[in-house]
Short mmCIF file of N, CA and C in Angstrom, two decimals:
data_model
loop_
_atom_site.label_atom_id
_atom_site.label_comp_id
_atom_site.label_asym_id
_atom_site.label_seq_id
_atom_site.Cartn_x
_atom_site.Cartn_y
_atom_site.Cartn_z
N MET A 1 0.84 -1.16 0.00
CA MET A 1 0.00 0.00 0.00
C MET A 1 0.89 1.22 0.00
N GLY A 2 0.66 2.06 -0.99
CA GLY A 2 1.47 3.26 -0.96
C GLY A 2 1.38 4.11 -2.20
N ILE A 3 2.25 5.09 -2.22
CA ILE A 3 2.29 6.11 -3.26
C ILE A 3 3.55 5.94 -4.09
N ASP A 4 3.35 5.78 -5.39
CA ASP A 4 4.48 5.77 -6.32
C ASP A 4 4.34 6.99 -7.23
N ILE A 5 5.19 7.11 -8.21
CA ILE A 5 5.17 8.29 -9.08
C ILE A 5 3.84 8.40 -9.83
N HIS A 6 3.27 7.26 -10.26
CA HIS A 6 2.01 7.30 -11.01
C HIS A 6 0.84 7.73 -10.12
N SER A 7 0.74 7.15 -8.93
CA SER A 7 -0.37 7.52 -8.05
C SER A 7 -0.22 8.95 -7.56
N SER A 8 1.01 9.43 -7.39
CA SER A 8 1.19 10.82 -6.97
C SER A 8 0.73 11.78 -8.07
N LYS A 9 1.02 11.45 -9.31
CA LYS A 9 0.55 12.29 -10.43
C LYS A 9 -0.97 12.27 -10.51
N PHE A 10 -1.56 11.08 -10.34
CA PHE A 10 -3.02 10.96 -10.36
C PHE A 10 -3.65 11.81 -9.27
N LEU A 11 -3.16 11.70 -8.04
CA LEU A 11 -3.75 12.45 -6.94
C LEU A 11 -3.57 13.96 -7.11
N ARG A 12 -2.44 14.38 -7.60
CA ARG A 12 -2.24 15.81 -7.86
C ARG A 12 -3.24 16.30 -8.90
N SER A 13 -3.46 15.52 -9.95
CA SER A 13 -4.41 15.94 -10.98
C SER A 13 -5.84 15.98 -10.44
N GLU A 14 -6.18 15.03 -9.56
CA GLU A 14 -7.53 15.02 -8.99
C GLU A 14 -7.75 16.21 -8.05
N VAL A 15 -6.74 16.60 -7.29
CA VAL A 15 -6.85 17.77 -6.44
C VAL A 15 -7.03 19.01 -7.30
N LYS A 16 -6.33 19.10 -8.42
CA LYS A 16 -6.51 20.23 -9.34
C LYS A 16 -7.92 20.25 -9.92
N ARG A 17 -8.53 19.07 -10.08
CA ARG A 17 -9.90 18.97 -10.59
C ARG A 17 -10.94 19.24 -9.51
N GLY A 18 -10.52 19.37 -8.25
CA GLY A 18 -11.47 19.71 -7.19
C GLY A 18 -11.58 18.72 -6.06
N LEU A 19 -10.82 17.63 -6.08
CA LEU A 19 -10.85 16.68 -4.97
C LEU A 19 -10.33 17.37 -3.72
N ALA A 20 -11.16 17.40 -2.68
CA ALA A 20 -10.76 17.98 -1.40
C ALA A 20 -10.50 16.82 -0.43
N LEU A 21 -9.27 16.74 0.07
CA LEU A 21 -8.91 15.66 0.98
C LEU A 21 -9.44 15.91 2.39
N GLY A 22 -9.44 17.16 2.84
CA GLY A 22 -10.00 17.52 4.14
C GLY A 22 -9.57 16.59 5.25
N GLN A 23 -10.54 16.09 5.98
CA GLN A 23 -10.27 15.08 7.01
C GLN A 23 -10.18 13.75 6.27
N MET A 24 -9.00 13.17 6.24
CA MET A 24 -8.70 12.03 5.37
C MET A 24 -8.41 10.78 6.20
N LEU A 25 -8.84 9.64 5.65
CA LEU A 25 -8.51 8.34 6.22
C LEU A 25 -7.82 7.53 5.15
N THR A 26 -6.68 6.93 5.48
CA THR A 26 -6.03 5.99 4.56
C THR A 26 -6.20 4.58 5.11
N LEU A 27 -6.42 3.64 4.21
CA LEU A 27 -6.50 2.23 4.60
C LEU A 27 -5.08 1.71 4.61
N GLY A 28 -4.53 1.55 5.78
CA GLY A 28 -3.12 1.20 5.93
C GLY A 28 -2.28 2.47 5.84
N HIS A 29 -1.11 2.43 6.44
CA HIS A 29 -0.20 3.57 6.38
C HIS A 29 0.46 3.53 5.01
N GLN A 30 0.22 4.56 4.22
CA GLN A 30 0.66 4.57 2.82
C GLN A 30 2.18 4.79 2.74
N ALA A 31 2.86 3.77 2.27
CA ALA A 31 4.32 3.82 2.12
C ALA A 31 4.67 4.69 0.92
N VAL A 32 5.92 5.12 0.88
CA VAL A 32 6.45 5.87 -0.25
C VAL A 32 7.24 4.90 -1.11
N TYR A 33 6.80 4.71 -2.36
CA TYR A 33 7.48 3.82 -3.30
C TYR A 33 8.24 4.62 -4.34
N MET A 34 9.15 5.44 -3.87
CA MET A 34 10.10 6.16 -4.71
C MET A 34 11.29 6.48 -3.82
N ASP A 35 12.42 6.78 -4.42
CA ASP A 35 13.59 7.02 -3.56
C ASP A 35 13.40 8.33 -2.79
N GLY A 36 14.12 8.43 -1.68
CA GLY A 36 13.97 9.56 -0.77
C GLY A 36 14.15 10.90 -1.44
N GLU A 37 15.12 11.01 -2.33
CA GLU A 37 15.38 12.28 -3.02
C GLU A 37 14.19 12.67 -3.91
N ALA A 38 13.65 11.70 -4.65
CA ALA A 38 12.51 11.97 -5.52
C ALA A 38 11.29 12.37 -4.70
N TYR A 39 11.08 11.70 -3.57
CA TYR A 39 9.93 12.03 -2.74
C TYR A 39 10.07 13.42 -2.12
N ARG A 40 11.26 13.74 -1.62
CA ARG A 40 11.47 15.08 -1.05
C ARG A 40 11.25 16.15 -2.12
N ALA A 41 11.69 15.90 -3.34
CA ALA A 41 11.45 16.86 -4.44
C ALA A 41 9.95 17.01 -4.69
N LEU A 42 9.23 15.89 -4.64
CA LEU A 42 7.78 15.92 -4.84
C LEU A 42 7.09 16.78 -3.78
N ILE A 43 7.39 16.53 -2.51
CA ILE A 43 6.69 17.30 -1.48
C ILE A 43 7.18 18.75 -1.44
N ASN A 44 8.46 18.99 -1.77
CA ASN A 44 8.94 20.38 -1.87
C ASN A 44 8.19 21.12 -2.96
N SER A 45 7.84 20.42 -4.06
CA SER A 45 7.09 21.05 -5.15
C SER A 45 5.69 21.45 -4.70
N LEU A 46 5.22 20.86 -3.61
CA LEU A 46 3.91 21.21 -3.05
C LEU A 46 4.02 22.32 -2.01
N GLY A 47 5.25 22.80 -1.78
CA GLY A 47 5.44 23.91 -0.85
C GLY A 47 5.60 23.50 0.60
N ILE A 48 5.91 22.23 0.84
CA ILE A 48 6.16 21.81 2.21
C ILE A 48 7.55 21.18 2.27
N SER A 49 8.11 21.14 3.44
CA SER A 49 9.48 20.63 3.57
C SER A 49 9.54 19.48 4.56
N GLY A 50 8.83 18.44 4.29
CA GLY A 50 8.84 17.28 5.17
C GLY A 50 10.11 16.47 5.00
N GLN A 51 10.49 15.79 6.04
CA GLN A 51 11.67 14.94 6.00
C GLN A 51 11.33 13.46 5.99
N GLU A 52 10.08 13.13 6.32
CA GLU A 52 9.63 11.74 6.37
C GLU A 52 9.63 11.16 4.96
N THR A 53 10.33 10.05 4.76
CA THR A 53 10.36 9.42 3.43
C THR A 53 9.87 7.98 3.46
N VAL A 54 9.36 7.52 4.60
CA VAL A 54 8.85 6.16 4.71
C VAL A 54 7.36 6.14 4.40
N PHE A 55 6.61 7.09 4.98
CA PHE A 55 5.17 7.17 4.79
C PHE A 55 4.80 8.48 4.09
N ALA A 56 3.68 8.48 3.40
CA ALA A 56 3.28 9.58 2.52
C ALA A 56 2.41 10.64 3.19
N ASP A 57 2.38 10.69 4.51
CA ASP A 57 1.53 11.65 5.21
C ASP A 57 1.82 13.10 4.79
N ASP A 58 3.10 13.47 4.66
CA ASP A 58 3.45 14.83 4.24
C ASP A 58 2.90 15.14 2.85
N PHE A 59 2.94 14.16 1.97
CA PHE A 59 2.39 14.33 0.63
C PHE A 59 0.90 14.67 0.69
N PHE A 60 0.14 13.92 1.49
CA PHE A 60 -1.29 14.18 1.61
C PHE A 60 -1.55 15.56 2.21
N ARG A 61 -0.77 15.94 3.20
CA ARG A 61 -0.93 17.28 3.79
C ARG A 61 -0.59 18.35 2.75
N GLY A 62 0.43 18.08 1.94
CA GLY A 62 0.79 19.02 0.88
C GLY A 62 -0.30 19.18 -0.17
N LEU A 63 -1.12 18.14 -0.32
CA LEU A 63 -2.25 18.21 -1.25
C LEU A 63 -3.50 18.82 -0.61
N GLY A 64 -3.41 19.16 0.67
CA GLY A 64 -4.53 19.84 1.31
C GLY A 64 -5.24 19.07 2.39
N ALA A 65 -4.79 17.88 2.74
CA ALA A 65 -5.43 17.15 3.84
C ALA A 65 -5.23 17.93 5.13
N LYS A 66 -6.32 18.18 5.84
CA LYS A 66 -6.24 18.87 7.12
C LYS A 66 -5.77 17.92 8.22
N SER A 67 -6.15 16.65 8.07
CA SER A 67 -5.71 15.61 9.00
C SER A 67 -5.61 14.31 8.21
N VAL A 68 -4.75 13.42 8.66
CA VAL A 68 -4.59 12.11 8.03
C VAL A 68 -4.66 11.05 9.12
N ASP A 69 -5.77 10.32 9.14
CA ASP A 69 -5.91 9.18 10.03
C ASP A 69 -5.54 7.93 9.25
N VAL A 70 -4.99 6.95 9.95
CA VAL A 70 -4.58 5.70 9.32
C VAL A 70 -5.34 4.56 9.99
N MET A 71 -6.04 3.76 9.15
CA MET A 71 -6.76 2.59 9.66
C MET A 71 -6.00 1.34 9.29
N ASP A 72 -5.86 0.45 10.26
CA ASP A 72 -5.26 -0.85 9.99
C ASP A 72 -5.73 -1.82 11.08
N ALA A 73 -5.51 -3.09 10.85
CA ALA A 73 -5.91 -4.12 11.81
C ALA A 73 -5.00 -4.13 13.04
N SER A 74 -3.81 -3.53 12.93
CA SER A 74 -2.89 -3.43 14.07
C SER A 74 -2.19 -2.07 14.01
N ASN A 75 -1.51 -1.73 15.08
CA ASN A 75 -0.78 -0.46 15.08
C ASN A 75 0.68 -0.63 14.68
N TYR A 76 0.98 -1.73 14.00
CA TYR A 76 2.35 -2.05 13.59
C TYR A 76 3.03 -0.89 12.87
N GLU A 77 2.32 -0.24 11.96
CA GLU A 77 2.91 0.88 11.22
C GLU A 77 2.35 2.23 11.68
N GLY A 78 1.90 2.28 12.90
CA GLY A 78 1.46 3.54 13.48
C GLY A 78 0.02 3.91 13.18
N ALA A 79 -0.82 2.94 12.89
CA ALA A 79 -2.24 3.24 12.66
C ALA A 79 -2.86 3.81 13.93
N ASP A 80 -3.73 4.80 13.75
CA ASP A 80 -4.42 5.38 14.90
C ASP A 80 -5.89 5.00 14.96
N VAL A 81 -6.41 4.35 13.91
CA VAL A 81 -7.76 3.81 13.91
C VAL A 81 -7.61 2.30 13.71
N LEU A 82 -7.74 1.54 14.79
CA LEU A 82 -7.53 0.10 14.71
C LEU A 82 -8.86 -0.58 14.38
N HIS A 83 -8.88 -1.28 13.24
CA HIS A 83 -10.09 -1.96 12.81
C HIS A 83 -9.75 -2.99 11.74
N ASP A 84 -10.38 -4.14 11.83
CA ASP A 84 -10.27 -5.18 10.82
C ASP A 84 -11.40 -4.95 9.81
N LEU A 85 -11.05 -4.62 8.58
CA LEU A 85 -12.05 -4.29 7.56
C LEU A 85 -12.97 -5.45 7.20
N ASN A 86 -12.65 -6.66 7.65
CA ASN A 86 -13.55 -7.80 7.45
C ASN A 86 -14.83 -7.65 8.28
N GLU A 87 -14.78 -6.79 9.29
CA GLU A 87 -15.89 -6.59 10.22
C GLU A 87 -16.51 -5.20 10.02
N PRO A 88 -17.79 -5.03 10.33
CA PRO A 88 -18.42 -3.71 10.19
C PRO A 88 -17.73 -2.66 11.07
N VAL A 89 -17.64 -1.42 10.55
CA VAL A 89 -17.08 -0.33 11.34
C VAL A 89 -18.14 0.17 12.32
N SER A 90 -17.68 0.79 13.39
CA SER A 90 -18.61 1.33 14.38
C SER A 90 -19.29 2.58 13.82
N ARG A 91 -20.47 2.87 14.35
CA ARG A 91 -21.26 4.02 13.89
C ARG A 91 -20.51 5.34 14.06
N GLU A 92 -19.61 5.41 15.01
CA GLU A 92 -18.85 6.65 15.23
C GLU A 92 -17.96 7.00 14.03
N LEU A 93 -17.70 6.02 13.15
CA LEU A 93 -16.91 6.28 11.95
C LEU A 93 -17.77 6.61 10.73
N PHE A 94 -19.08 6.45 10.84
CA PHE A 94 -19.98 6.74 9.72
C PHE A 94 -19.87 8.22 9.35
N GLU A 95 -19.72 8.47 8.06
CA GLU A 95 -19.68 9.83 7.50
C GLU A 95 -18.70 10.74 8.24
N LYS A 96 -17.56 10.21 8.60
CA LYS A 96 -16.56 10.98 9.35
C LYS A 96 -15.52 11.65 8.45
N TYR A 97 -15.29 11.09 7.26
CA TYR A 97 -14.15 11.53 6.46
C TYR A 97 -14.57 12.17 5.13
N ASP A 98 -13.85 13.23 4.79
CA ASP A 98 -14.04 13.86 3.48
C ASP A 98 -13.49 12.97 2.38
N CYS A 99 -12.42 12.25 2.70
CA CYS A 99 -11.80 11.36 1.72
C CYS A 99 -11.31 10.10 2.41
N VAL A 100 -11.73 8.96 1.89
CA VAL A 100 -11.19 7.67 2.30
C VAL A 100 -10.33 7.19 1.14
N PHE A 101 -9.07 6.94 1.41
CA PHE A 101 -8.11 6.57 0.37
C PHE A 101 -7.62 5.15 0.56
N ASP A 102 -7.78 4.35 -0.48
CA ASP A 102 -7.27 2.99 -0.51
C ASP A 102 -6.15 2.94 -1.55
N GLY A 103 -4.94 2.83 -1.08
CA GLY A 103 -3.79 2.75 -1.97
C GLY A 103 -3.30 1.32 -2.15
N GLY A 104 -4.20 0.36 -2.00
CA GLY A 104 -3.83 -1.03 -2.22
C GLY A 104 -4.09 -1.93 -1.03
N ALA A 105 -5.20 -1.73 -0.34
CA ALA A 105 -5.54 -2.57 0.80
C ALA A 105 -6.68 -3.53 0.50
N LEU A 106 -7.69 -3.08 -0.22
CA LEU A 106 -8.92 -3.87 -0.37
C LEU A 106 -8.68 -5.25 -0.97
N GLU A 107 -7.74 -5.39 -1.87
CA GLU A 107 -7.50 -6.71 -2.47
C GLU A 107 -6.93 -7.72 -1.47
N HIS A 108 -6.54 -7.23 -0.30
CA HIS A 108 -5.99 -8.09 0.74
C HIS A 108 -7.00 -8.43 1.83
N VAL A 109 -8.23 -7.93 1.71
CA VAL A 109 -9.26 -8.17 2.71
C VAL A 109 -10.19 -9.24 2.17
N PHE A 110 -10.30 -10.35 2.90
CA PHE A 110 -11.08 -11.48 2.41
C PHE A 110 -12.55 -11.14 2.22
N ASN A 111 -13.16 -10.45 3.19
CA ASN A 111 -14.58 -10.11 3.12
C ASN A 111 -14.72 -8.78 2.37
N LEU A 112 -14.48 -8.82 1.08
CA LEU A 112 -14.49 -7.61 0.26
C LEU A 112 -15.82 -6.86 0.33
N PRO A 113 -16.99 -7.51 0.24
CA PRO A 113 -18.22 -6.73 0.33
C PRO A 113 -18.32 -5.89 1.61
N GLN A 114 -17.93 -6.47 2.74
CA GLN A 114 -17.97 -5.71 3.99
C GLN A 114 -16.94 -4.59 3.98
N ALA A 115 -15.74 -4.86 3.49
CA ALA A 115 -14.69 -3.84 3.46
C ALA A 115 -15.12 -2.65 2.59
N LEU A 116 -15.69 -2.94 1.44
CA LEU A 116 -16.14 -1.87 0.55
C LEU A 116 -17.29 -1.10 1.18
N LYS A 117 -18.22 -1.81 1.84
CA LYS A 117 -19.32 -1.16 2.54
C LYS A 117 -18.77 -0.23 3.63
N ASN A 118 -17.76 -0.69 4.36
CA ASN A 118 -17.14 0.14 5.39
C ASN A 118 -16.62 1.44 4.79
N CYS A 119 -15.92 1.34 3.66
CA CYS A 119 -15.38 2.54 3.01
C CYS A 119 -16.51 3.49 2.64
N MET A 120 -17.57 2.94 2.07
CA MET A 120 -18.70 3.76 1.65
C MET A 120 -19.37 4.44 2.84
N GLU A 121 -19.45 3.75 3.96
CA GLU A 121 -20.10 4.32 5.15
C GLU A 121 -19.24 5.39 5.83
N MET A 122 -17.93 5.31 5.70
CA MET A 122 -17.06 6.27 6.38
C MET A 122 -16.92 7.60 5.65
N VAL A 123 -17.30 7.64 4.38
CA VAL A 123 -17.21 8.87 3.59
C VAL A 123 -18.40 9.77 3.90
N LYS A 124 -18.11 11.06 4.15
CA LYS A 124 -19.17 12.04 4.36
C LYS A 124 -19.98 12.20 3.08
N VAL A 125 -21.22 12.62 3.21
CA VAL A 125 -22.02 12.98 2.05
C VAL A 125 -21.28 14.09 1.31
N GLY A 126 -21.08 13.91 0.02
CA GLY A 126 -20.31 14.87 -0.78
C GLY A 126 -18.82 14.61 -0.77
N GLY A 127 -18.39 13.62 0.01
CA GLY A 127 -16.96 13.28 0.09
C GLY A 127 -16.57 12.32 -1.01
N HIS A 128 -15.36 11.79 -0.90
CA HIS A 128 -14.82 10.93 -1.95
C HIS A 128 -14.16 9.67 -1.37
N PHE A 129 -14.37 8.58 -2.07
CA PHE A 129 -13.63 7.35 -1.84
C PHE A 129 -12.73 7.19 -3.05
N VAL A 130 -11.43 7.15 -2.82
CA VAL A 130 -10.45 7.02 -3.89
C VAL A 130 -9.72 5.70 -3.69
N THR A 131 -9.71 4.87 -4.73
CA THR A 131 -9.01 3.60 -4.62
C THR A 131 -8.04 3.44 -5.78
N ILE A 132 -6.91 2.90 -5.48
CA ILE A 132 -5.92 2.52 -6.49
C ILE A 132 -5.72 1.03 -6.26
N ALA A 133 -6.15 0.24 -7.24
CA ALA A 133 -6.22 -1.20 -7.04
C ALA A 133 -5.77 -1.94 -8.29
N PRO A 134 -5.27 -3.17 -8.12
CA PRO A 134 -4.88 -3.96 -9.28
C PRO A 134 -6.11 -4.41 -10.07
N ALA A 135 -6.00 -4.34 -11.39
CA ALA A 135 -7.13 -4.73 -12.24
C ALA A 135 -6.95 -6.17 -12.72
N ASN A 136 -5.86 -6.46 -13.39
CA ASN A 136 -5.69 -7.82 -13.87
C ASN A 136 -4.24 -8.07 -14.21
N ALA A 137 -3.90 -9.32 -14.38
CA ALA A 137 -2.52 -9.75 -14.65
C ALA A 137 -1.58 -9.41 -13.49
N PHE A 138 -2.11 -9.41 -12.29
CA PHE A 138 -1.31 -9.16 -11.10
C PHE A 138 -1.45 -10.36 -10.17
N CYS A 139 -1.33 -11.54 -10.78
CA CYS A 139 -1.52 -12.80 -10.05
C CYS A 139 -0.58 -12.89 -8.86
N GLY A 140 -1.10 -13.49 -7.79
CA GLY A 140 -0.29 -13.70 -6.60
C GLY A 140 -0.24 -12.51 -5.67
N HIS A 141 -1.01 -11.47 -5.97
CA HIS A 141 -1.03 -10.27 -5.12
C HIS A 141 -2.42 -10.13 -4.51
N GLY A 142 -2.56 -10.49 -3.27
CA GLY A 142 -3.85 -10.36 -2.60
C GLY A 142 -4.84 -11.43 -3.01
N PHE A 143 -6.06 -11.28 -2.50
CA PHE A 143 -7.13 -12.23 -2.79
C PHE A 143 -7.81 -11.94 -4.12
N TYR A 144 -7.82 -10.66 -4.53
CA TYR A 144 -8.66 -10.25 -5.65
C TYR A 144 -7.92 -9.38 -6.66
N GLN A 145 -8.42 -9.45 -7.89
CA GLN A 145 -8.11 -8.49 -8.94
C GLN A 145 -9.46 -7.91 -9.34
N PHE A 146 -9.55 -6.60 -9.48
CA PHE A 146 -10.85 -5.95 -9.65
C PHE A 146 -11.15 -5.59 -11.10
N SER A 147 -12.40 -5.78 -11.45
CA SER A 147 -12.86 -5.34 -12.77
C SER A 147 -13.57 -4.00 -12.60
N PRO A 148 -13.57 -3.17 -13.63
CA PRO A 148 -14.32 -1.91 -13.55
C PRO A 148 -15.79 -2.14 -13.21
N GLU A 149 -16.36 -3.23 -13.72
CA GLU A 149 -17.77 -3.50 -13.49
C GLU A 149 -18.09 -3.65 -12.00
N MET A 150 -17.17 -4.23 -11.23
CA MET A 150 -17.40 -4.38 -9.79
C MET A 150 -17.55 -3.01 -9.15
N PHE A 151 -16.64 -2.08 -9.45
CA PHE A 151 -16.73 -0.75 -8.87
C PHE A 151 -17.95 0.01 -9.38
N TYR A 152 -18.23 -0.09 -10.69
CA TYR A 152 -19.41 0.59 -11.23
C TYR A 152 -20.70 0.05 -10.61
N SER A 153 -20.74 -1.23 -10.29
CA SER A 153 -21.94 -1.81 -9.67
C SER A 153 -22.05 -1.44 -8.19
N ALA A 154 -20.96 -1.58 -7.45
CA ALA A 154 -20.99 -1.31 -6.01
C ALA A 154 -21.18 0.18 -5.72
N LEU A 155 -20.51 1.02 -6.48
CA LEU A 155 -20.55 2.47 -6.24
C LEU A 155 -21.55 3.13 -7.20
N SER A 156 -22.71 2.53 -7.33
CA SER A 156 -23.73 2.99 -8.27
C SER A 156 -24.67 4.01 -7.63
N GLY A 157 -25.42 4.66 -8.47
CA GLY A 157 -26.42 5.59 -8.00
C GLY A 157 -27.44 4.93 -7.09
N GLU A 158 -27.78 3.67 -7.39
CA GLU A 158 -28.72 2.93 -6.54
C GLU A 158 -28.21 2.79 -5.12
N ASN A 159 -26.90 2.81 -4.94
CA ASN A 159 -26.30 2.71 -3.62
C ASN A 159 -25.92 4.08 -3.05
N GLY A 160 -26.30 5.15 -3.77
CA GLY A 160 -26.05 6.50 -3.28
C GLY A 160 -24.71 7.08 -3.67
N TYR A 161 -24.07 6.50 -4.66
CA TYR A 161 -22.74 6.96 -5.05
C TYR A 161 -22.67 7.26 -6.54
N LEU A 162 -21.65 7.97 -6.93
CA LEU A 162 -21.41 8.32 -8.31
C LEU A 162 -19.92 8.18 -8.58
N ILE A 163 -19.56 7.42 -9.59
CA ILE A 163 -18.15 7.36 -9.98
C ILE A 163 -17.89 8.54 -10.89
N GLU A 164 -17.03 9.44 -10.43
CA GLU A 164 -16.72 10.63 -11.21
C GLU A 164 -15.77 10.31 -12.35
N ARG A 165 -14.84 9.41 -12.07
CA ARG A 165 -13.85 9.09 -13.09
C ARG A 165 -13.17 7.79 -12.70
N MET A 166 -12.97 6.92 -13.69
CA MET A 166 -12.21 5.70 -13.48
C MET A 166 -11.10 5.68 -14.52
N LEU A 167 -9.90 5.49 -14.05
CA LEU A 167 -8.74 5.46 -14.93
C LEU A 167 -7.99 4.16 -14.75
N LEU A 168 -7.35 3.73 -15.80
CA LEU A 168 -6.49 2.55 -15.79
C LEU A 168 -5.14 2.98 -16.32
N ILE A 169 -4.08 2.55 -15.68
CA ILE A 169 -2.75 2.84 -16.19
C ILE A 169 -2.12 1.54 -16.65
N HIS A 170 -1.55 1.58 -17.83
CA HIS A 170 -0.87 0.42 -18.39
C HIS A 170 0.39 0.91 -19.08
N ARG A 171 1.52 0.45 -18.57
CA ARG A 171 2.83 0.83 -19.11
C ARG A 171 3.00 2.34 -19.22
N GLY A 172 2.57 3.04 -18.16
CA GLY A 172 2.74 4.48 -18.09
C GLY A 172 1.70 5.29 -18.84
N GLN A 173 0.78 4.65 -19.53
CA GLN A 173 -0.26 5.35 -20.30
C GLN A 173 -1.58 5.26 -19.54
N TRP A 174 -2.28 6.40 -19.42
CA TRP A 174 -3.56 6.45 -18.71
C TRP A 174 -4.70 6.29 -19.70
N TYR A 175 -5.71 5.52 -19.29
CA TYR A 175 -6.91 5.29 -20.10
C TYR A 175 -8.15 5.54 -19.25
N SER A 176 -9.13 6.21 -19.84
CA SER A 176 -10.41 6.40 -19.17
C SER A 176 -11.23 5.13 -19.37
N VAL A 177 -11.88 4.67 -18.30
CA VAL A 177 -12.66 3.44 -18.35
C VAL A 177 -14.13 3.79 -18.22
N ARG A 178 -14.90 3.46 -19.22
CA ARG A 178 -16.33 3.71 -19.20
C ARG A 178 -17.06 2.56 -18.50
N LYS A 179 -18.27 2.85 -18.07
CA LYS A 179 -19.11 1.84 -17.45
C LYS A 179 -19.40 0.74 -18.46
N PRO A 180 -19.07 -0.51 -18.14
CA PRO A 180 -19.27 -1.60 -19.12
C PRO A 180 -20.69 -1.67 -19.67
N ALA A 181 -21.70 -1.42 -18.84
CA ALA A 181 -23.08 -1.49 -19.31
C ALA A 181 -23.42 -0.42 -20.35
N ASP A 182 -22.64 0.68 -20.37
CA ASP A 182 -22.89 1.76 -21.32
C ASP A 182 -22.23 1.54 -22.67
N ILE A 183 -21.37 0.54 -22.75
CA ILE A 183 -20.66 0.28 -24.01
C ILE A 183 -21.54 -0.60 -24.88
N LYS A 184 -21.92 -0.07 -25.99
CA LYS A 184 -22.77 -0.81 -26.94
C LYS A 184 -21.84 -1.53 -27.91
N GLY A 185 -22.04 -2.84 -28.06
CA GLY A 185 -21.13 -3.62 -28.90
C GLY A 185 -21.71 -4.16 -30.13
#
């Protein structure tokens, strides 16, 4: 779980498009997957001078997060919200966050429907759930590989959500992914 050069570019572009991180929750403590010098240059470009190069908290603050809470099943990497996503979250977490960010946790949670429901319940009305997840050809990584249809179905209008944009990156090239049901063949 973490931030690499591609996800950092994606998040910067989404903030420019209007994504407000505000009170933010990350699923797992987001590691930095770039060398220390490159990461320091990245956060310096955001106008902050953080020295932390293990976790991406400074990056999120540089993008406008007012606070960054970390949820994990243990406090091994400094999580401050201890919870197993296989189980329902407590009501005190309902609609608490402006942004819930998954940088690669959901594919590791066996009870995916409950984990996704938890994410949806923790986002404030008008907030955002942002996920960066493996789509396919990533065998041996986690329990699941996700199809666009799964996200379009789970995060549908019938469930009170709207997917603003879905992107896929392949070999450094970004592609917009349309709702499979809308593609006439």
